[in-house]
Short mmCIF file of C-alpha atoms in Angstrom, two decimals:
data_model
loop_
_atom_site.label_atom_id
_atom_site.label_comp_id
_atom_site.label_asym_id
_atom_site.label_seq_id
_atom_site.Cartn_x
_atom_site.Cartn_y
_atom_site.Cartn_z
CA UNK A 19 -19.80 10.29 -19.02
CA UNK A 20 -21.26 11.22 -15.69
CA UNK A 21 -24.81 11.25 -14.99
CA UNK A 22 -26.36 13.96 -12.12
CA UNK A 23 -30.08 13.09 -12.65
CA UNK A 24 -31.93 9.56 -13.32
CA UNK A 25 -33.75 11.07 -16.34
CA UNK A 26 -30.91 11.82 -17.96
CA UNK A 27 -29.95 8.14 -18.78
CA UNK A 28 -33.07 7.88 -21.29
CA UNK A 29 -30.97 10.64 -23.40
CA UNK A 30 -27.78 8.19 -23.23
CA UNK A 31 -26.84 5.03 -25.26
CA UNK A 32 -25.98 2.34 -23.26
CA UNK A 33 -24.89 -1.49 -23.83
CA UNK A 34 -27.91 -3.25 -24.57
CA UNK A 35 -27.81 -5.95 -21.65
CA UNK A 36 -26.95 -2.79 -19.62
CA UNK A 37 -30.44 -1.18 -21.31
CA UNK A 38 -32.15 -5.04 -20.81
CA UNK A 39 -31.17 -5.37 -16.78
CA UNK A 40 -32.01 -1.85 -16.24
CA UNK A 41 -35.65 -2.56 -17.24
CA UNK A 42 -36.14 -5.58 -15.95
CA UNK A 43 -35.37 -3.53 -12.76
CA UNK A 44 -37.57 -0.67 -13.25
CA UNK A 45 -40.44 -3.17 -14.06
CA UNK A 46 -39.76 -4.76 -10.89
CA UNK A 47 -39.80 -0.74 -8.90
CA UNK A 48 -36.71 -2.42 -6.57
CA UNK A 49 -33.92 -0.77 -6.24
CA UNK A 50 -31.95 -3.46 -4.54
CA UNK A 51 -31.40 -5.65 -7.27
CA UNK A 52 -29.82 -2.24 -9.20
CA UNK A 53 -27.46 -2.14 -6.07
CA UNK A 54 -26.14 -5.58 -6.09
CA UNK A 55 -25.80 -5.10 -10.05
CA UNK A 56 -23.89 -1.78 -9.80
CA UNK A 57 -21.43 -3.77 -7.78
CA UNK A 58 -20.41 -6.13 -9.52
CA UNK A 59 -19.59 -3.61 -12.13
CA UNK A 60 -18.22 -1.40 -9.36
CA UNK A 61 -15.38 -3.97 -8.42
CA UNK A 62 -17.52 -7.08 -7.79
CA UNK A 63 -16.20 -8.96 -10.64
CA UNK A 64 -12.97 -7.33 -11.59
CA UNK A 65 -13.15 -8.19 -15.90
CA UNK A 66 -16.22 -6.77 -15.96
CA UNK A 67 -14.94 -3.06 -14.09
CA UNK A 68 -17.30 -0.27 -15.46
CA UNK A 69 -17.52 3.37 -13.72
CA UNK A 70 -20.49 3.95 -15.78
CA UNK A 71 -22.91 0.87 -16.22
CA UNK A 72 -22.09 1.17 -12.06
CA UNK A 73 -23.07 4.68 -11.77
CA UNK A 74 -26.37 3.72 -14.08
CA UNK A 75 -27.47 1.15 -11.59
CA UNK A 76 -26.52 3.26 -8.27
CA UNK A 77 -28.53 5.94 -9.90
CA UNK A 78 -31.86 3.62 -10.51
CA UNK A 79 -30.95 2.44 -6.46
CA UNK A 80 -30.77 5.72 -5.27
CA UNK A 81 -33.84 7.14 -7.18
CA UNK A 82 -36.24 4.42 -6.68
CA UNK A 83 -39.53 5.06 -8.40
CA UNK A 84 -41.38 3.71 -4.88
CA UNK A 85 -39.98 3.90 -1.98
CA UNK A 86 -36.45 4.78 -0.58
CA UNK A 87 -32.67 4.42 -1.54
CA UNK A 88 -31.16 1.17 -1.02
CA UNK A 89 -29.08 1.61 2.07
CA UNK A 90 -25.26 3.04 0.88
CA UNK A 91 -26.78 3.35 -2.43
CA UNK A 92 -26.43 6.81 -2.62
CA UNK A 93 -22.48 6.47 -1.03
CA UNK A 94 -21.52 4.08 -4.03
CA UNK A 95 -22.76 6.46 -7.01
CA UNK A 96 -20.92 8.86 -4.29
CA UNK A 97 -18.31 7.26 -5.00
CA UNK A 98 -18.60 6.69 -8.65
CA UNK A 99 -18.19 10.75 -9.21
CA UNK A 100 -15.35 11.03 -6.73
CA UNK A 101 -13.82 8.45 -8.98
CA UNK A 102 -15.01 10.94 -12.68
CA UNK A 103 -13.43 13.55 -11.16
CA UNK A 104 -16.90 15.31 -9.81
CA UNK A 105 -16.60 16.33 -6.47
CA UNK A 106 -19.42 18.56 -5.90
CA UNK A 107 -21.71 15.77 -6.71
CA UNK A 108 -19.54 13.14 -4.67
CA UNK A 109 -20.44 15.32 -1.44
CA UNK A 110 -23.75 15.98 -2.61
CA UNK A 111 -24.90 12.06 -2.85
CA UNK A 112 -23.01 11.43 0.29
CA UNK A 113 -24.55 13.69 2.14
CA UNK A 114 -27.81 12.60 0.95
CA UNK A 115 -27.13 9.06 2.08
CA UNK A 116 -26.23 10.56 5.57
CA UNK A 117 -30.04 12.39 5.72
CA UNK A 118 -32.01 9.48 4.19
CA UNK A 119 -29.61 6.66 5.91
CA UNK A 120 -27.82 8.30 9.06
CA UNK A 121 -26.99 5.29 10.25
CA UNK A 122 -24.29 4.80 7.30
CA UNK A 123 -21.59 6.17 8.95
CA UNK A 124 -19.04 4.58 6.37
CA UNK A 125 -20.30 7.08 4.19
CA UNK A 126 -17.89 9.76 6.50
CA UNK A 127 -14.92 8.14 4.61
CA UNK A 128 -15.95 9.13 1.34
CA UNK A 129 -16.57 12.41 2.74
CA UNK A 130 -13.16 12.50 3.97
CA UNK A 131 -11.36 11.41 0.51
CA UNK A 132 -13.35 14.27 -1.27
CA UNK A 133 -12.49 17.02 0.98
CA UNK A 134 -9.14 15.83 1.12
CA UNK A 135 -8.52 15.79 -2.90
CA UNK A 136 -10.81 19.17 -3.14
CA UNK A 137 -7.84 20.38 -0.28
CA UNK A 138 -10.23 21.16 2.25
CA UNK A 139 -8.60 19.68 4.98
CA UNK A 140 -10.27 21.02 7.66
CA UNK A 141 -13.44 19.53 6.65
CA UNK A 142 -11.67 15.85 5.61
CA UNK A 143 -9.50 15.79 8.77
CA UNK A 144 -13.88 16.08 10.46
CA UNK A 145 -14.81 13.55 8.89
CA UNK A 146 -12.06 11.17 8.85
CA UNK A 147 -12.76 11.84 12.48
CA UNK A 148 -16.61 10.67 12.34
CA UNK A 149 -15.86 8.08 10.72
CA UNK A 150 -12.78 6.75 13.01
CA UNK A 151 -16.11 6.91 15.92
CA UNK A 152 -17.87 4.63 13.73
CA UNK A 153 -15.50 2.27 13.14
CA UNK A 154 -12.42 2.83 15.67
CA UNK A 155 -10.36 -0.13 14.42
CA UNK A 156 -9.79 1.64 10.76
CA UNK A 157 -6.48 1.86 9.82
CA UNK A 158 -7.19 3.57 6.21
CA UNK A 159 -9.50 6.57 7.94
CA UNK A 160 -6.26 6.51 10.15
CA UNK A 161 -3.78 6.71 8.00
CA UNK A 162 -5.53 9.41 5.80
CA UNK A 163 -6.31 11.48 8.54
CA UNK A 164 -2.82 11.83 10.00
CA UNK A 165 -1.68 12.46 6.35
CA UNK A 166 -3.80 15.98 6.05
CA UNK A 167 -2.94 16.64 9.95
CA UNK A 168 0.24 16.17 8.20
CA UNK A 169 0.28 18.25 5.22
CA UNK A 170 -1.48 21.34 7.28
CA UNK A 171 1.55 20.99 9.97
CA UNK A 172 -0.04 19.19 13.13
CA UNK A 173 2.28 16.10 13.17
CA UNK A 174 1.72 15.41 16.39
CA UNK A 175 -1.70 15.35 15.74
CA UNK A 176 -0.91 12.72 13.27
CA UNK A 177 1.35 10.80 15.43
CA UNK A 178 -1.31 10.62 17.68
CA UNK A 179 -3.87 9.69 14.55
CA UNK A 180 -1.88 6.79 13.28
CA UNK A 181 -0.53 5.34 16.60
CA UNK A 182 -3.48 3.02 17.38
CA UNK A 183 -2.68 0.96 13.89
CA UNK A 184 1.08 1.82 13.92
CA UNK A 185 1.88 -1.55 15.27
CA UNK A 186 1.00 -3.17 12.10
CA UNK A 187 4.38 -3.41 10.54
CA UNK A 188 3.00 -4.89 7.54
CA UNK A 189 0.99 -2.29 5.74
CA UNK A 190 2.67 -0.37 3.31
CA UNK A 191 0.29 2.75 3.78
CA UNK A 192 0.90 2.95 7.38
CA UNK A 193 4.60 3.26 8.06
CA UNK A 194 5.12 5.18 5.08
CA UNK A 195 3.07 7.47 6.51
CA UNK A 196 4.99 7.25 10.09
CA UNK A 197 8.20 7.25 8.42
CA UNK A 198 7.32 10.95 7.25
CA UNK A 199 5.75 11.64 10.58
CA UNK A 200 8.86 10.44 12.55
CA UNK A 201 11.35 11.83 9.89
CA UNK A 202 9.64 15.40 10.36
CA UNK A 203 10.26 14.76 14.05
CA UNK A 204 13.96 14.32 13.31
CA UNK A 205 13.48 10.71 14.60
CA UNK A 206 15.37 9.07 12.18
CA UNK A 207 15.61 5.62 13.98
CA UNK A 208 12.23 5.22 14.00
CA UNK A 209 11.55 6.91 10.66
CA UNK A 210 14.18 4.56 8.95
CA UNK A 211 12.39 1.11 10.54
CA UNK A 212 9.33 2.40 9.09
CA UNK A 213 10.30 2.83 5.69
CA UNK A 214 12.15 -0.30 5.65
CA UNK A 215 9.28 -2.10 6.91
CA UNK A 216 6.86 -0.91 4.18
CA UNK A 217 9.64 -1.65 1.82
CA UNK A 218 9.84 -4.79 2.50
CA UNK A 219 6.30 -5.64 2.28
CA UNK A 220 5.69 -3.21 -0.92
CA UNK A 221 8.35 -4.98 -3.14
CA UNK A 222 6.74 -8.19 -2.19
CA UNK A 223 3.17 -6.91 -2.66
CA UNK A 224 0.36 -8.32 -5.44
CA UNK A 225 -1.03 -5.65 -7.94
CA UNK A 226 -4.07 -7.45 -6.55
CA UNK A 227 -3.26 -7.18 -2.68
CA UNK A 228 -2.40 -3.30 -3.81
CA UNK A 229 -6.17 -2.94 -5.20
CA UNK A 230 -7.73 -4.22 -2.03
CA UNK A 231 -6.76 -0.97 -0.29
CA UNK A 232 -8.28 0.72 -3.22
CA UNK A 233 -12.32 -0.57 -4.04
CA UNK A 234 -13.89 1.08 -6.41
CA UNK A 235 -10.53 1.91 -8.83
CA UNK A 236 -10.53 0.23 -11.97
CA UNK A 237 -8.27 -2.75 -11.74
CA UNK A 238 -6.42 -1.85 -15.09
CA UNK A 239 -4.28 0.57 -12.82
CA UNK A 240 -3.29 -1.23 -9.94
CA UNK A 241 -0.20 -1.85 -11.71
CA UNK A 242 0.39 2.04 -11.93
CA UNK A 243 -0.70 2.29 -7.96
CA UNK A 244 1.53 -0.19 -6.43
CA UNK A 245 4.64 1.33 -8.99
CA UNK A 246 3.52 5.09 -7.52
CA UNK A 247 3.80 3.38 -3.87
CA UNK A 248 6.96 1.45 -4.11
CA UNK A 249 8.73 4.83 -6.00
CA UNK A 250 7.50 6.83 -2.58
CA UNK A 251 8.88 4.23 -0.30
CA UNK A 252 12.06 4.95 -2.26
CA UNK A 253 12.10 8.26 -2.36
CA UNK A 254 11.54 8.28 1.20
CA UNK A 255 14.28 6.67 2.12
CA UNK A 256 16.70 8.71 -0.39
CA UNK A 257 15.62 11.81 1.29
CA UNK A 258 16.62 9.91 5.00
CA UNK A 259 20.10 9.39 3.44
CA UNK A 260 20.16 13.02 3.43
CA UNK A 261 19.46 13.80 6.81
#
């Protein structure tokens, strides 16, 4: 169930201590407590993950009834779409949290993630880019970014991209990303440390350490996420083997 408009939750049945907190916060007309609530269902406290109580709060913290969204309220029920599967309204809330709260500029990365699925990587690859300027020591924006420079052809745009953070020979994202970039390069030295390194830390890895790459998911699939990683490290270095 996804929710576009505020008013639209009085024509939904909710949890009752959902229902209970939600007025207790609209008699209060704050919309910060309904941000720090949608949180902890958003992630904050990982047995009680729920996409939609979350959403219900980010909606009341986004939609005040006086005065303005909580700061990065609108980027979390952003988020909460991107994560349903509703893209159009995942750019549309972050884009509103850029007007009302331009100073967000974390926001840009949720921008990013949503062009990127929607395959409009011009538009990510822009705002992966914004975001790397507001936070230069990123190595997620990073690694995205180099992997649509990558799948549109510029891989030495993604070399470039992903060198700042390449160093870091123990994350799994990152040098599975420059083992493609060097193996598409034909440098199969380089491409072959890579995937070994992000082997080595990816059969070692947590379900738990895989979810902190990954706020916002439901922690019920980490197990599938980290599987999906380690089975691309592999492949990866199959398809060296072959070359």
């Amino acid at each position: 169930m996804s929710l576009k408009n505020p008013k639209e939750f009085l024509n939904k049945k909710v949890p009752f201590y959902g229902l209970l907190v939600l007025l207790i916060i609209s008699a209060l007309f704050s919309s910060s407590p309904a941000y720090n609530i949608g949180n902890i269902f958003f992630g904050g406290v990982a047995r009680l993950y729920n996409v939609n109580l979350a959403q219900y709060f980010f909606l009341y913290a986004s939609y005040p009834l006086v005065g303005k969204s909580t700061p990065y309220a609108h980027h979390q029920l952003s988020r909460t779409y991107f994560i349903q599967g509703d893209f159009d309204t995942a750019i549309s809330e972050a884009n509103k949290e850029l007007e009302i709260h331009p100073e967000d500029g974390g926001t840009y990365y949720i921008l990013g993630l949503t062009y990127g699925y929607m395959n409009q990587e011009k538009k990510a690859i822009d705002s992966f880019s914004k975001y790397i300027d507001f936070n230069p020591k990123t190595w997620a924006a990073r690694n995205d970014k180099a992997w649509l420079q990558f799948r549109i052809g510029d891989i030495d745009g993604a070399l470039a991209t992903i060198s700042p953070v390449a160093l870091n020979k123990n994350n799994p994202w990152v040098q599975n990303t420059l083992g493609t970039l060097f193996l598409n390069k034909k440098n199969y030295k380089g491409a072959q440390e890579a995937f070994l390194n992000a082997k080595r830390v990816a059969d070692s890895m947590t379900e738990e350490e895989w979810g902190i790459g990954y706020p916002g998911n439901d922690p019920r699939i980490y197990n599938i996420g980290l599987s999906a990683m380690r089975k691309s490290i592999e492949n990866n270095l199959k398809l060296l083997e072959k070359n």
